[in-house]
């Protein structure tokens, strides 16, 4: 899952980036409203974490133009404790949830998981399909009830596919789930992780669709 972090405070930004990355999210960080707009247009992201007080263009402006483009990406706004008006304005401008600064990192990660779950149309916290279970809250994976060891990148590749069985993902789409802008991407990275996952889950669990990409079949 790929997250855009929009935060102008260098210390908060660095800390949040580290938290998100160590929880296996691919993450890009921009520090002002204009860079945020450019990143959002370039996209796609699975979630946006938006500070409202930003240089060049404030967070509400960024949010309003995002929703004016009919972009439905989940947006979590970060606001100051006493700023009730900001939270109301943010939610009314199209934010999906808010978190109060300074926030606890466990709460941040839980809100991120909840928003990703909702945007995938899932109520239950576990992602499961054909004997494979992913538990995003604990980062535990199971295969037919037995513990399954997945690397962070294998997890990052499998999670979106498992959420949408039958949907074909192109190599570029999967790369976007795996990497931020600054990560080094080797040209055959996706093939390597698909190969690793097939060894663990069975050769047919992920099928290649010639010329299009990869699919986890529905049946
Ligand atoms: Ca700020």
Coordinates of C-alpha atoms in Angstrom, one line a residue, residues 1-201:
X1 CA 0.0 0.0 0.0
X2 CA 1.3 3.4 -0.9
X3 CA 0.8 6.5 1.2
X4 CA 1.5 10.2 0.5
X5 CA 2.6 12.1 3.6
X6 CA 2.0 15.8 3.4
X7 CA 3.7 17.5 6.3
X8 CA 5.9 20.7 6.5
X9 CA 7.4 20.1 9.9
X10 CA 10.7 18.3 9.3
X11 CA 10.8 16.5 12.6
X12 CA 7.2 15.3 12.6
X13 CA 7.6 14.4 8.9
X14 CA 10.7 12.3 9.4
X15 CA 9.2 10.5 12.4
X16 CA 6.0 9.7 10.6
X17 CA 7.8 8.6 7.5
X18 CA 9.9 6.2 9.6
X19 CA 6.8 4.8 11.4
X20 CA 5.0 4.2 8.1
X21 CA 7.9 2.6 6.4
X22 CA 8.8 0.4 9.3
X23 CA 5.2 -0.8 9.1
X24 CA 5.9 -1.8 5.5
X25 CA 4.0 1.0 3.7
X26 CA 5.6 2.5 0.6
X27 CA 5.6 6.2 1.4
X28 CA 6.4 9.5 -0.3
X29 CA 6.8 12.8 1.7
X30 CA 6.1 16.3 0.4
X31 CA 6.3 19.5 2.5
X32 CA 4.1 22.1 0.9
X33 CA 0.7 22.4 -0.7
X34 CA 2.0 22.9 -4.3
X35 CA 4.2 19.8 -4.1
X36 CA 1.3 17.9 -2.6
X37 CA -1.0 18.9 -5.6
X38 CA 1.7 17.7 -8.0
X39 CA 2.2 14.4 -6.2
X40 CA -1.6 13.7 -6.0
X41 CA -2.1 14.4 -9.7
X42 CA 0.8 12.0 -10.5
X43 CA -0.4 9.4 -8.0
X44 CA -1.9 6.9 -7.5
X45 CA -1.9 6.5 -3.7
X46 CA -3.9 4.2 -1.4
X47 CA -4.1 6.8 1.3
X48 CA -3.1 10.5 2.0
X49 CA -2.0 11.8 5.4
X50 CA -2.6 15.5 5.3
X51 CA -1.4 18.2 7.6
X52 CA -3.7 21.3 7.3
X53 CA -1.3 24.1 8.0
X54 CA 1.1 24.1 5.0
X55 CA 3.2 26.6 3.1
X56 CA 2.3 27.7 -0.5
X57 CA -1.3 26.2 -0.4
X58 CA -3.0 25.1 2.8
X59 CA -4.3 21.6 3.4
X60 CA -8.0 22.5 2.9
X61 CA -7.2 23.9 -0.5
X62 CA -5.3 20.7 -1.5
X63 CA -8.2 18.6 -0.2
X64 CA -10.9 20.6 -2.0
X65 CA -9.1 20.4 -5.4
X66 CA -8.4 16.7 -4.9
X67 CA -12.1 16.0 -4.4
X68 CA -13.0 18.4 -7.2
X69 CA -11.1 16.1 -9.5
X70 CA -13.3 13.3 -8.2
X71 CA -10.4 11.5 -6.6
X72 CA -11.7 9.2 -3.9
X73 CA -8.4 8.3 -2.2
X74 CA -8.9 8.1 1.6
X75 CA -7.7 11.2 3.3
X76 CA -6.7 11.4 7.0
X77 CA -6.2 14.9 8.3
X78 CA -3.9 15.9 11.1
X79 CA -5.0 18.8 13.2
X80 CA -4.1 20.6 16.4
X81 CA -5.9 19.6 19.6
X82 CA -7.9 22.9 20.0
X83 CA -8.8 23.2 16.3
X84 CA -12.3 21.8 16.3
X85 CA -13.2 24.2 13.4
X86 CA -10.4 22.8 11.3
X87 CA -11.6 19.3 11.9
X88 CA -15.1 20.1 10.9
X89 CA -14.0 22.0 7.8
X90 CA -11.7 19.2 6.8
X91 CA -14.3 16.5 7.2
X92 CA -16.8 18.7 5.3
X93 CA -14.2 19.3 2.5
X94 CA -13.9 15.5 1.9
X95 CA -11.5 14.1 4.6
X96 CA -12.4 10.6 5.8
X97 CA -11.0 10.9 9.3
X98 CA -8.8 13.0 11.5
X99 CA -6.1 12.6 14.0
X100 CA -5.1 15.1 16.7
X101 CA -1.5 16.2 16.9
X102 CA 0.7 15.2 18.7
X103 CA -0.5 11.7 17.9
X104 CA 0.4 8.3 19.2
X105 CA 1.9 6.2 16.4
X106 CA -0.2 3.2 17.3
X107 CA -3.3 5.3 16.9
X108 CA -2.0 6.6 13.6
X109 CA -1.4 3.1 12.2
X110 CA -4.8 1.9 13.5
X111 CA -6.5 4.7 11.7
X112 CA -4.6 4.1 8.5
X113 CA -5.6 0.4 8.6
X114 CA -9.2 1.3 9.3
X115 CA -9.3 3.7 6.3
X116 CA -7.6 1.2 4.0
X117 CA -10.0 -1.5 5.1
X118 CA -13.0 0.7 4.4
X119 CA -11.8 1.9 1.1
X120 CA -11.3 -1.8 0.1
X121 CA -14.9 -2.4 1.0
X122 CA -14.0 -4.7 3.8
X123 CA -15.6 -4.7 7.3
X124 CA -13.5 -7.4 8.8
X125 CA -9.9 -6.8 9.9
X126 CA -8.5 -9.9 8.3
X127 CA -7.9 -10.3 4.5
X128 CA -8.4 -13.9 3.5
X129 CA -8.7 -15.8 0.3
X130 CA -8.3 -19.5 -0.6
X131 CA -6.6 -20.5 2.7
X132 CA -4.3 -17.5 2.9
X133 CA -5.0 -15.0 5.7
X134 CA -3.3 -11.6 6.2
X135 CA -3.7 -9.8 9.6
X136 CA -2.7 -6.2 8.9
X137 CA -2.8 -5.2 12.6
X138 CA -0.2 -7.7 13.6
X139 CA 1.5 -8.3 10.2
X140 CA 0.9 -12.0 10.7
X141 CA 0.2 -14.2 7.7
X142 CA -1.3 -17.7 7.7
X143 CA -1.6 -20.5 5.1
X144 CA -4.3 -23.0 6.0
X145 CA -4.0 -22.0 9.6
X146 CA -0.3 -22.4 9.8
X147 CA 2.1 -19.4 10.3
X148 CA 3.4 -18.1 6.9
X149 CA 6.5 -16.1 6.7
X150 CA 6.4 -13.2 4.2
X151 CA 9.0 -10.5 3.6
X152 CA 7.7 -6.9 3.8
X153 CA 7.8 -6.6 0.0
X154 CA 6.0 -10.0 -0.5
X155 CA 3.3 -8.7 1.8
X156 CA 3.1 -5.4 0.0
X157 CA 2.6 -7.2 -3.3
X158 CA 0.1 -9.8 -2.0
X159 CA -2.1 -7.6 0.0
X160 CA -3.7 -5.5 -2.8
X161 CA -4.1 -8.7 -5.0
X162 CA -5.7 -10.6 -2.2
X163 CA -8.2 -7.8 -1.6
X164 CA -9.4 -7.9 -5.2
X165 CA -9.3 -11.5 -6.4
X166 CA -10.0 -11.6 -10.1
X167 CA -8.5 -8.2 -10.8
X168 CA -5.5 -8.0 -13.1
X169 CA -2.6 -5.9 -11.8
X170 CA 0.0 -4.6 -14.2
X171 CA 3.6 -4.7 -13.3
X172 CA 3.6 -0.9 -13.0
X173 CA 0.7 -1.0 -10.6
X174 CA 2.4 -3.5 -8.4
X175 CA 5.6 -1.5 -8.5
X176 CA 3.7 1.5 -7.2
X177 CA 2.5 -0.6 -4.3
X178 CA 6.0 -1.6 -3.4
X179 CA 8.1 1.5 -3.8
X180 CA 8.2 5.2 -3.1
X181 CA 9.9 7.7 -5.3
X182 CA 13.3 7.4 -3.7
X183 CA 13.5 3.7 -3.5
X184 CA 15.7 1.9 -5.9
X185 CA 13.6 -0.4 -8.1
X186 CA 15.2 -3.2 -10.0
X187 CA 13.6 -4.0 -13.3
X188 CA 12.5 -7.5 -12.4
X189 CA 11.5 -6.8 -8.8
X190 CA 7.9 -7.7 -9.3
X191 CA 8.8 -11.0 -11.0
X192 CA 11.1 -11.9 -8.2
X193 CA 8.5 -11.3 -5.5
X194 CA 5.8 -13.2 -7.5
X195 CA 8.2 -16.1 -7.9
X196 CA 8.8 -16.1 -4.1
X197 CA 5.1 -16.0 -3.3
X198 CA 4.4 -18.8 -5.7
X199 CA 7.0 -21.0 -3.9
X200 CA 5.2 -20.3 -0.6
X201 CA 1.5 -20.4 -1.8

